[in-house]
Amino acid sequence: MFLNPRLIIVGCLRPSVQFSLLKKAKRFPTISFYLIQNILLGWLVEPIYWIQKTIYKRPNDMPDPIFIIGSWRSGTTYLHTEIVKATNAATIKNTFSCCPQAALIFKEFIRKLIPSFENRFFDWVPLPSEGPQELDIALLKFTCQHPPSSIGIGESLSNNLKRWYKWKASTDFKKNLELILEWAWIHDGAPGKIFINKAPAFTTRIDLLLEIWPNAKFIYIERKFGLKNSIEKSIKSFNKEFGFIPYIADASKDAQLTKSFILKKWKLMRGLINKKNLIEIEYENLINMPEKTINSLKKFTGVSNFKLR
């Protein structure tokens, strides 16, 4: 059976997430081969989730995570790729995030099964099978409570962000969040490595990350120019490529509201972080002065300097 490459991103949603999304959606999803594969794979690997959860216990050597945060389309992907490469950090990889509920048991099989692609279908960024992937994408398989899932069912991202900001996170959500990172560390971590994860959706919910990892560090990136247009394009293309329900809202307005909301709430969230555990950079500096910027970040993470090749 041919596997739709888009499953590398959306992957295998757990049945509980499938039901939650259907209940949350205001319209019935468009039936497609891609949707059928997603549903079937989610059900097929569900027993593996419970086996994996029984076999793998909480890791004792997992370090305090370092989170890359900032608005979507602000350069978080480029930063994530470069800092992981420069520090040899452990991180969530595509071979893990495509199916976290079976990624430990079937680690070698998934590595052989998942190919690399020249782009990830919605923003023209390369999609290597062992490339770094964001926490938000991995978490989509376990919950639909955080904002990225809204685009998949054709809903406003900015409206979901507002709900997310006010939402009192459930115990189940926190356990899933913690479990994802613990399994990701088991999957890619090793003694002496640092642990870097990209988590744009949590820019307005730093409190949730600090509740679980009070000593976590944060790298915040802000983009001064072109952010709104980039978010708008991403909303449309992400929904077109991965959505089960077409997006019919005003993407331009949605993008502007998303940008404004994230920047406004970040100013409140940043006060929760110990100053020594936060570094803020600009996307433009990362692009124009990559070596200098990455070296300052490496120093922040505790890893020595390097030279760009």
CSV table of N, CA, C and O in Angstrom, one decimal, residues 87-206:
chain,number,residue,atom,x,y,z
A,87,THR,N,25.0,21.9,17.8
A,87,THR,CA,25.3,21.4,19.2
A,87,THR,C,25.2,19.9,19.3
A,87,THR,O,25.5,19.3,20.3
A,88,ASN,N,24.8,19.2,18.2
A,88,ASN,CA,24.5,17.7,18.3
A,88,ASN,C,23.5,17.4,19.4
A,88,ASN,O,23.7,16.4,20.1
A,89,ALA,N,22.6,18.3,19.5
A,89,ALA,CA,21.6,18.1,20.6
A,89,ALA,C,20.6,17.0,20.2
A,89,ALA,O,20.3,16.7,19.0
A,90,ALA,N,20.0,16.4,21.2
A,90,ALA,CA,18.9,15.5,21.0
A,90,ALA,C,17.7,16.3,20.8
A,90,ALA,O,17.6,17.5,21.2
A,91,THR,N,16.7,15.8,20.0
A,91,THR,CA,15.5,16.6,19.7
A,91,THR,C,14.5,15.6,19.2
A,91,THR,O,14.7,14.4,19.0
A,92,ILE,N,13.3,16.1,19.0
A,92,ILE,CA,12.2,15.3,18.3
A,92,ILE,C,12.5,15.2,16.9
A,92,ILE,O,12.8,16.3,16.2
A,93,LYS,N,12.5,14.0,16.3
A,93,LYS,CA,12.8,13.9,14.9
A,93,LYS,C,11.6,13.4,14.1
A,93,LYS,O,10.6,12.9,14.8
A,94,ASN,N,11.6,13.5,12.8
A,94,ASN,CA,10.4,13.1,12.0
A,94,ASN,C,10.1,11.6,12.2
A,94,ASN,O,9.0,11.2,12.2
A,95,THR,N,11.2,10.8,12.4
A,95,THR,CA,11.0,9.4,12.6
A,95,THR,C,10.3,9.1,13.9
A,95,THR,O,9.8,8.0,14.1
A,96,PHE,N,10.3,10.1,14.8
A,96,PHE,CA,9.6,9.9,16.1
A,96,PHE,C,8.2,10.6,16.0
A,96,PHE,O,7.2,9.9,16.4
A,97,SER,N,8.2,11.8,15.5
A,97,SER,CA,6.9,12.6,15.6
A,97,SER,C,5.8,12.0,14.7
A,97,SER,O,4.7,12.2,14.9
A,98,CYS,N,6.2,11.2,13.6
A,98,CYS,CA,5.2,10.7,12.7
A,98,CYS,C,4.3,9.7,13.5
A,98,CYS,O,3.1,9.5,13.1
A,99,CYS,N,4.9,9.0,14.5
A,99,CYS,CA,4.1,8.0,15.2
A,99,CYS,C,4.7,7.8,16.6
A,99,CYS,O,5.3,6.7,16.9
A,100,PRO,N,4.6,8.8,17.5
A,100,PRO,CA,5.3,8.6,18.8
A,100,PRO,C,4.8,7.4,19.6
A,100,PRO,O,5.6,6.8,20.4
A,101,GLN,N,3.5,7.0,19.4
A,101,GLN,CA,3.0,5.9,20.2
A,101,GLN,C,3.6,4.5,19.8
A,101,GLN,O,3.4,3.6,20.5
A,102,ALA,N,4.4,4.5,18.7
A,102,ALA,CA,5.1,3.2,18.4
A,102,ALA,C,6.5,3.4,18.0
A,102,ALA,O,7.2,2.5,17.6
A,103,ALA,N,7.0,4.7,18.2
A,103,ALA,CA,8.3,5.0,17.6
A,103,ALA,C,9.5,4.4,18.4
A,103,ALA,O,10.6,4.2,17.8
A,104,LEU,N,9.3,3.9,19.6
A,104,LEU,CA,10.4,3.3,20.4
A,104,LEU,C,10.4,1.8,20.0
A,104,LEU,O,11.5,1.3,19.8
A,105,ILE,N,9.3,1.2,20.0
A,105,ILE,CA,9.3,-0.3,19.7
A,105,ILE,C,9.7,-0.5,18.2
A,105,ILE,O,10.4,-1.5,17.9
A,106,PHE,N,9.2,0.3,17.3
A,106,PHE,CA,9.5,0.1,15.9
A,106,PHE,C,10.5,1.1,15.4
A,106,PHE,O,10.4,1.5,14.2
A,107,LYS,N,11.4,1.5,16.2
A,107,LYS,CA,12.4,2.6,15.8
A,107,LYS,C,13.1,2.3,14.5
A,107,LYS,O,13.1,3.1,13.6
A,108,GLU,N,13.7,1.1,14.4
A,108,GLU,CA,14.5,0.8,13.2
A,108,GLU,C,13.6,0.6,12.0
A,108,GLU,O,14.0,1.0,10.9
A,109,PHE,N,12.5,0.0,12.2
A,109,PHE,CA,11.5,-0.2,11.1
A,109,PHE,C,11.1,1.1,10.5
A,109,PHE,O,11.0,1.3,9.3
A,110,ILE,N,10.7,2.1,11.4
A,110,ILE,CA,10.2,3.4,10.9
A,110,ILE,C,11.3,4.1,10.2
A,110,ILE,O,11.1,4.8,9.2
A,111,ARG,N,12.6,4.0,10.7
A,111,ARG,CA,13.7,4.7,10.1
A,111,ARG,C,13.9,4.2,8.6
A,111,ARG,O,14.3,4.9,7.8
A,112,LYS,N,13.6,2.9,8.4
A,112,LYS,CA,13.8,2.3,7.1
A,112,LYS,C,12.6,2.7,6.2
A,112,LYS,O,12.7,2.8,5.0
A,113,LEU,N,11.4,2.8,6.8
A,113,LEU,CA,10.2,3.1,6.1
A,113,LEU,C,10.0,4.5,5.6
A,113,LEU,O,9.6,4.8,4.5
A,114,ILE,N,10.4,5.5,6.5
A,114,ILE,CA,10.2,6.9,6.2
A,114,ILE,C,11.3,7.5,5.3
A,114,ILE,O,12.4,7.5,5.7
A,115,PRO,N,10.9,7.9,4.1
A,115,PRO,CA,11.9,8.6,3.3
A,115,PRO,C,12.1,10.0,3.6
A,115,PRO,O,11.3,10.6,4.4
A,116,SER,N,13.1,10.7,2.9
A,116,SER,CA,13.3,12.1,3.0
A,116,SER,C,12.6,12.7,1.8
A,116,SER,O,12.5,12.1,0.7
A,117,PHE,N,12.2,14.0,2.0
A,117,PHE,CA,11.6,14.7,0.8
A,117,PHE,C,12.2,16.1,0.7
A,117,PHE,O,12.8,16.7,1.7
A,118,GLU,N,12.2,16.6,-0.5
A,118,GLU,CA,12.8,17.9,-0.8
A,118,GLU,C,12.1,19.1,-0.1
A,118,GLU,O,12.7,20.1,0.2
A,119,ASN,N,10.8,18.9,0.2
A,119,ASN,CA,10.1,19.9,0.9
A,119,ASN,C,9.0,19.3,1.7
A,119,ASN,O,8.7,18.1,1.5
A,120,ARG,N,8.5,20.0,2.7
A,120,ARG,CA,7.5,19.4,3.6
A,120,ARG,C,6.0,19.8,3.2
A,120,ARG,O,5.2,19.9,4.0
A,121,PHE,N,5.9,20.1,1.9
A,121,PHE,CA,4.6,20.2,1.2
A,121,PHE,C,3.8,21.5,1.5
A,121,PHE,O,2.9,21.9,0.7
A,122,PHE,N,4.1,22.2,2.6
A,122,PHE,CA,3.3,23.4,2.9
A,122,PHE,C,4.1,24.7,3.0
A,122,PHE,O,3.6,25.8,3.1
A,123,ASP,N,5.5,24.6,3.1
A,123,ASP,CA,6.3,25.8,3.2
A,123,ASP,C,7.6,25.7,2.5
A,123,ASP,O,8.5,26.5,2.8
A,124,TRP,N,7.8,24.7,1.7
A,124,TRP,CA,9.0,24.5,0.9
A,124,TRP,C,10.3,24.4,1.7
A,124,TRP,O,11.4,24.7,1.2
A,125,VAL,N,10.2,23.9,2.9
A,125,VAL,CA,11.4,23.6,3.7
A,125,VAL,C,11.7,22.1,3.6
A,125,VAL,O,10.7,21.3,3.6
A,126,PRO,N,12.9,21.7,3.5
A,126,PRO,CA,13.3,20.3,3.4
A,126,PRO,C,12.7,19.5,4.5
A,126,PRO,O,12.5,19.9,5.6
A,127,LEU,N,12.3,18.2,4.2
A,127,LEU,CA,11.8,17.3,5.2
A,127,LEU,C,12.6,16.0,5.2
A,127,LEU,O,12.2,15.0,4.7
A,128,PRO,N,13.8,16.0,5.8
A,128,PRO,CA,14.6,14.8,6.0
A,128,PRO,C,13.9,13.9,7.0
A,128,PRO,O,13.4,14.4,8.0
A,129,SER,N,14.0,12.6,6.8
A,129,SER,CA,13.4,11.7,7.7
A,129,SER,C,14.0,11.8,9.1
A,129,SER,O,13.2,11.6,10.1
A,130,GLU,N,15.3,12.0,9.2
A,130,GLU,CA,15.9,12.2,10.6
A,130,GLU,C,16.1,13.6,10.9
A,130,GLU,O,16.8,14.0,11.9
A,131,GLY,N,15.4,14.5,10.2
A,131,GLY,CA,15.5,16.0,10.6
A,131,GLY,C,14.7,16.3,11.8
A,131,GLY,O,13.8,15.6,12.2
A,132,PRO,N,15.0,17.4,12.4
A,132,PRO,CA,14.2,17.8,13.6
A,132,PRO,C,12.8,18.3,13.3
A,132,PRO,O,12.5,18.8,12.3
A,133,GLN,N,11.9,17.9,14.2
A,133,GLN,CA,10.5,18.3,14.1
A,133,GLN,C,10.0,18.9,15.4
A,133,GLN,O,10.6,18.7,16.5
A,134,GLU,N,9.0,19.7,15.3
A,134,GLU,CA,8.5,20.5,16.5
A,134,GLU,C,7.7,19.6,17.4
A,134,GLU,O,7.0,18.7,17.0
A,135,LEU,N,7.7,20.0,18.7
A,135,LEU,CA,6.9,19.4,19.7
A,135,LEU,C,5.4,19.4,19.3
A,135,LEU,O,4.7,18.4,19.5
A,136,ASP,N,5.0,20.5,18.8
A,136,ASP,CA,3.5,20.7,18.4
A,136,ASP,C,3.1,19.6,17.5
A,136,ASP,O,1.9,19.1,17.6
A,137,ILE,N,3.9,19.2,16.5
A,137,ILE,CA,3.5,18.2,15.5
A,137,ILE,C,3.4,16.8,16.2
A,137,ILE,O,2.5,16.1,15.9
A,138,ALA,N,4.4,16.5,17.1
A,138,ALA,CA,4.4,15.2,17.8
A,138,ALA,C,3.2,15.2,18.7
A,138,ALA,O,2.5,14.1,18.8
A,139,LEU,N,2.8,16.3,19.3
A,139,LEU,CA,1.8,16.3,20.3
A,139,LEU,C,0.4,16.2,19.6
A,139,LEU,O,-0.6,15.7,20.3
A,140,LEU,N,0.3,16.5,18.3
A,140,LEU,CA,-0.9,16.4,17.6
A,140,LEU,C,-1.5,15.0,17.6
A,140,LEU,O,-2.7,14.8,17.5
A,141,LYS,N,-0.6,14.0,17.7
A,141,LYS,CA,-1.0,12.6,17.7
A,141,LYS,C,-1.8,12.2,19.0
A,141,LYS,O,-2.5,11.2,19.1
A,142,PHE,N,-1.5,13.0,20.1
A,142,PHE,CA,-2.0,12.6,21.4
A,142,PHE,C,-3.2,13.5,21.9
A,142,PHE,O,-3.9,13.2,22.8
A,143,THR,N,-3.3,14.7,21.3
A,143,THR,CA,-4.3,15.6,21.7
A,143,THR,C,-4.7,16.7,20.7
A,143,THR,O,-3.8,16.9,19.8
A,144,CYS,N,-5.9,17.2,20.7
A,144,CYS,CA,-6.3,18.3,19.8
A,144,CYS,C,-6.6,19.5,20.5
A,144,CYS,O,-7.3,20.4,20.1
A,145,GLN,N,-6.0,19.6,21.8
A,145,GLN,CA,-6.3,20.8,22.6
A,145,GLN,C,-5.4,22.0,22.3
A,145,GLN,O,-5.7,23.1,22.7
A,146,HIS,N,-4.3,21.8,21.6
A,146,HIS,CA,-3.5,23.0,21.3
A,146,HIS,C,-3.7,23.5,19.9
A,146,HIS,O,-4.2,22.8,19.1
A,147,PRO,N,-3.3,24.7,19.6
A,147,PRO,CA,-3.8,25.4,18.4
A,147,PRO,C,-3.6,24.8,17.1
A,147,PRO,O,-4.5,24.9,16.2
A,148,PRO,N,-2.4,24.2,16.8
A,148,PRO,CA,-2.2,23.7,15.4
A,148,PRO,C,-3.3,22.8,14.8
A,148,PRO,O,-3.6,22.8,13.6
A,149,SER,N,-4.0,22.1,15.7
A,149,SER,CA,-5.0,21.2,15.2
A,149,SER,C,-6.2,21.9,14.5
A,149,SER,O,-6.9,21.4,13.7
A,150,SER,N,-6.4,23.2,14.9
A,150,SER,CA,-7.6,23.9,14.4
A,150,SER,C,-7.5,24.1,12.9
A,150,SER,O,-8.5,24.1,12.2
A,151,ILE,N,-6.3,24.3,12.3
A,151,ILE,CA,-6.1,24.5,10.9
A,151,ILE,C,-6.6,23.2,10.1
A,151,ILE,O,-7.1,23.3,9.1
A,152,GLY,N,-6.3,22.1,10.7
A,152,GLY,CA,-6.6,20.8,10.1
A,152,GLY,C,-8.1,20.6,9.9
A,152,GLY,O,-8.5,19.9,9.0
A,153,ILE,N,-8.9,21.2,10.8
A,153,ILE,CA,-10.3,21.1,10.7
A,153,ILE,C,-11.0,22.4,10.2
A,153,ILE,O,-12.2,22.7,10.4
A,154,GLY,N,-10.1,23.2,9.6
A,154,GLY,CA,-10.7,24.4,8.9
A,154,GLY,C,-11.1,25.6,9.8
A,154,GLY,O,-11.9,26.4,9.3
A,155,GLU,N,-10.6,25.6,11.0
A,155,GLU,CA,-11.0,26.7,11.9
A,155,GLU,C,-10.0,27.8,12.0
A,155,GLU,O,-8.8,27.6,11.7
A,156,SER,N,-10.4,28.9,12.6
A,156,SER,CA,-9.6,30.1,12.8
A,156,SER,C,-8.4,29.8,13.8
A,156,SER,O,-8.7,29.3,14.9
A,157,LEU,N,-7.2,30.0,13.4
A,157,LEU,CA,-6.1,29.8,14.3
A,157,LEU,C,-6.1,30.8,15.4
A,157,LEU,O,-5.8,30.5,16.6
A,158,SER,N,-6.4,32.1,15.1
A,158,SER,CA,-6.4,33.1,16.2
A,158,SER,C,-7.5,32.9,17.2
A,158,SER,O,-7.2,33.1,18.4
A,159,ASN,N,-8.6,32.4,16.8
A,159,ASN,CA,-9.7,32.1,17.8
A,159,ASN,C,-9.2,30.9,18.7
A,159,ASN,O,-9.5,31.0,19.9
A,160,ASN,N,-8.6,30.0,18.1
A,160,ASN,CA,-8.1,28.8,18.9
A,160,ASN,C,-7.0,29.2,19.9
A,160,ASN,O,-6.9,28.7,21.0
A,161,LEU,N,-6.2,30.2,19.4
A,161,LEU,CA,-5.1,30.7,20.3
A,161,LEU,C,-5.7,31.4,21.5
A,161,LEU,O,-5.2,31.2,22.6
A,162,LYS,N,-6.7,32.1,21.3
A,162,LYS,CA,-7.4,32.8,22.5
A,162,LYS,C,-8.0,31.8,23.4
A,162,LYS,O,-7.9,32.0,24.7
A,163,ARG,N,-8.6,30.8,22.9
A,163,ARG,CA,-9.1,29.7,23.8
A,163,ARG,C,-8.0,29.0,24.5
A,163,ARG,O,-8.0,28.8,25.7
A,164,TRP,N,-6.9,28.7,23.8
A,164,TRP,CA,-5.7,28.0,24.4
A,164,TRP,C,-5.1,28.8,25.5
A,164,TRP,O,-4.7,28.3,26.5
A,165,TYR,N,-5.1,30.2,25.3
A,165,TYR,CA,-4.4,31.0,26.3
A,165,TYR,C,-5.2,31.0,27.7
A,165,TYR,O,-4.6,31.0,28.7
A,166,LYS,N,-6.5,30.9,27.6
A,166,LYS,CA,-7.4,30.9,28.8
A,166,LYS,C,-7.7,29.5,29.3
A,166,LYS,O,-8.1,29.4,30.4
A,167,TRP,N,-7.3,28.5,28.5
A,167,TRP,CA,-7.7,27.1,28.9
A,167,TRP,C,-6.9,26.7,30.1
A,167,TRP,O,-5.7,26.8,30.2
A,168,LYS,N,-7.6,26.1,31.1
A,168,LYS,CA,-7.0,25.4,32.2
A,168,LYS,C,-6.7,24.0,31.8
A,168,LYS,O,-7.5,23.1,31.7
A,169,ALA,N,-5.4,23.8,31.6
A,169,ALA,CA,-4.9,22.5,31.0
A,169,ALA,C,-5.3,21.3,31.9
A,169,ALA,O,-5.1,21.4,33.2
A,170,SER,N,-5.8,20.3,31.3
A,170,SER,CA,-6.2,19.1,32.1
A,170,SER,C,-5.0,18.3,32.5
A,170,SER,O,-3.9,18.4,31.9
A,171,THR,N,-5.2,17.5,33.5
A,171,THR,CA,-4.1,16.6,34.0
A,171,THR,C,-3.7,15.7,32.8
A,171,THR,O,-2.5,15.4,32.7
A,172,ASP,N,-4.6,15.2,32.0
A,172,ASP,CA,-4.3,14.3,30.9
A,172,ASP,C,-3.4,15.0,29.9
A,172,ASP,O,-2.5,14.4,29.4
A,173,PHE,N,-3.7,16.2,29.6
A,173,PHE,CA,-2.9,17.0,28.6
A,173,PHE,C,-1.5,17.1,29.2
A,173,PHE,O,-0.5,16.9,28.4
A,174,LYS,N,-1.3,17.4,30.4
A,174,LYS,CA,0.0,17.6,31.0
A,174,LYS,C,0.8,16.3,31.0
A,174,LYS,O,2.0,16.3,30.7
A,175,LYS,N,0.1,15.2,31.2
A,175,LYS,CA,0.8,13.9,31.2
A,175,LYS,C,1.2,13.5,29.8
A,175,LYS,O,2.3,13.0,29.6
A,176,ASN,N,0.4,13.9,28.8
A,176,ASN,CA,0.8,13.6,27.4
A,176,ASN,C,2.0,14.4,27.0
A,176,ASN,O,2.8,13.9,26.3
A,177,LEU,N,2.0,15.7,27.4
A,177,LEU,CA,3.1,16.6,27.1
A,177,LEU,C,4.4,16.1,27.7
A,177,LEU,O,5.4,16.0,27.0
A,178,GLU,N,4.3,15.6,28.9
A,178,GLU,CA,5.5,15.1,29.6
A,178,GLU,C,5.9,13.8,28.9
A,178,GLU,O,7.1,13.5,28.7
A,179,LEU,N,5.0,12.9,28.6
A,179,LEU,CA,5.3,11.6,28.0
A,179,LEU,C,5.9,11.8,26.6
A,179,LEU,O,6.9,11.1,26.3
A,180,ILE,N,5.5,12.7,25.8
A,180,ILE,CA,6.0,12.9,24.5
A,180,ILE,C,7.5,13.3,24.6
A,180,ILE,O,8.4,12.7,23.9
A,181,LEU,N,7.9,14.2,25.5
A,181,LEU,CA,9.3,14.6,25.6
A,181,LEU,C,10.1,13.5,26.2
A,181,LEU,O,11.3,13.3,25.9
A,182,GLU,N,9.6,12.7,27.2
A,182,GLU,CA,10.3,11.6,27.7
A,182,GLU,C,10.6,10.5,26.7
A,182,GLU,O,11.7,10.0,26.6
A,183,TRP,N,9.6,10.2,25.9
A,183,TRP,CA,9.8,9.2,24.8
A,183,TRP,C,10.8,9.8,23.7
A,183,TRP,O,11.6,9.0,23.2
A,184,ALA,N,10.7,11.1,23.4
A,184,ALA,CA,11.6,11.7,22.5
A,184,ALA,C,13.0,11.6,22.9
A,184,ALA,O,13.9,11.3,22.1
A,185,TRP,N,13.2,11.8,24.3
A,185,TRP,CA,14.6,11.7,24.8
A,185,TRP,C,15.1,10.2,24.7
A,185,TRP,O,16.2,10.0,24.4
A,186,ILE,N,14.2,9.3,25.0
A,186,ILE,CA,14.6,7.9,24.9
A,186,ILE,C,15.0,7.5,23.5
A,186,ILE,O,15.9,6.8,23.2
A,187,HIS,N,14.2,8.1,22.6
A,187,HIS,CA,14.4,7.9,21.1
A,187,HIS,C,15.7,8.4,20.6
A,187,HIS,O,16.4,7.8,19.8
A,188,ASP,N,16.1,9.6,21.1
A,188,ASP,CA,17.2,10.3,20.5
A,188,ASP,C,18.3,10.8,21.5
A,188,ASP,O,19.4,11.2,21.1
A,189,GLY,N,18.0,10.7,22.7
A,189,GLY,CA,18.9,11.2,23.7
A,189,GLY,C,20.1,10.3,24.1
A,189,GLY,O,20.0,9.1,23.8
A,190,ALA,N,21.1,10.9,24.7
A,190,ALA,CA,22.3,10.1,25.2
A,190,ALA,C,23.0,10.9,26.2
A,190,ALA,O,22.9,12.1,26.2
A,191,PRO,N,23.7,10.3,27.1
A,191,PRO,CA,24.4,11.0,28.1
A,191,PRO,C,25.3,12.1,27.5
A,191,PRO,O,26.0,11.8,26.6
A,192,GLY,N,25.3,13.3,28.1
A,192,GLY,CA,26.2,14.3,27.6
A,192,GLY,C,25.5,15.2,26.6
A,192,GLY,O,26.0,16.3,26.3
A,193,LYS,N,24.4,14.8,26.0
A,193,LYS,CA,23.7,15.6,25.0
A,193,LYS,C,22.7,16.6,25.7
A,193,LYS,O,22.2,16.3,26.8
A,194,ILE,N,22.5,17.8,25.1
A,194,ILE,CA,21.5,18.7,25.5
A,194,ILE,C,20.2,18.3,24.8
A,194,ILE,O,20.2,17.5,23.8
A,195,PHE,N,19.1,18.8,25.2
A,195,PHE,CA,17.8,18.4,24.6
A,195,PHE,C,17.0,19.7,24.2
A,195,PHE,O,16.5,20.4,25.0
A,196,ILE,N,17.0,19.9,22.9
A,196,ILE,CA,16.4,21.1,22.3
A,196,ILE,C,15.1,20.8,21.6
A,196,ILE,O,15.1,19.8,20.8
A,197,ASN,N,14.0,21.5,21.9
A,197,ASN,CA,12.7,21.2,21.2
A,197,ASN,C,12.1,22.5,20.8
A,197,ASN,O,12.1,23.5,21.5
A,198,LYS,N,11.5,22.5,19.6
A,198,LYS,CA,10.8,23.7,19.0
A,198,LYS,C,9.3,23.6,19.4
A,198,LYS,O,8.7,22.5,19.1
A,199,ALA,N,8.8,24.6,20.0
A,199,ALA,CA,7.4,24.6,20.5
A,199,ALA,C,6.7,25.9,20.3
A,199,ALA,O,6.3,26.6,21.3
A,200,PRO,N,6.4,26.3,19.1
A,200,PRO,CA,5.8,27.6,18.8
A,200,PRO,C,4.4,27.8,19.5
A,200,PRO,O,4.1,28.9,20.0
A,201,ALA,N,3.6,26.7,19.6
A,201,ALA,CA,2.3,26.8,20.2
A,201,ALA,C,2.4,27.2,21.6
A,201,ALA,O,1.4,27.7,22.2
A,202,PHE,N,3.5,27.0,22.3
A,202,PHE,CA,3.6,27.2,23.7
A,202,PHE,C,4.2,28.6,24.0
A,202,PHE,O,4.4,28.9,25.2
A,203,THR,N,4.4,29.4,23.0
A,203,THR,CA,4.8,30.8,23.2
A,203,THR,C,3.9,31.6,24.2
A,203,THR,O,4.4,32.4,25.0
A,204,THR,N,2.6,31.3,24.1
A,204,THR,CA,1.6,32.0,24.9
A,204,THR,C,1.2,31.1,26.1
A,204,THR,O,0.4,31.5,26.9
A,205,ARG,N,1.9,30.0,26.3
A,205,ARG,CA,1.6,29.1,27.5
A,205,ARG,C,2.9,28.6,28.1
A,205,ARG,O,3.1,27.4,28.4
A,206,ILE,N,3.8,29.5,28.3
A,206,ILE,CA,5.1,29.2,29.0
A,206,ILE,C,4.8,28.6,30.4
A,206,ILE,O,5.6,27.8,30.9
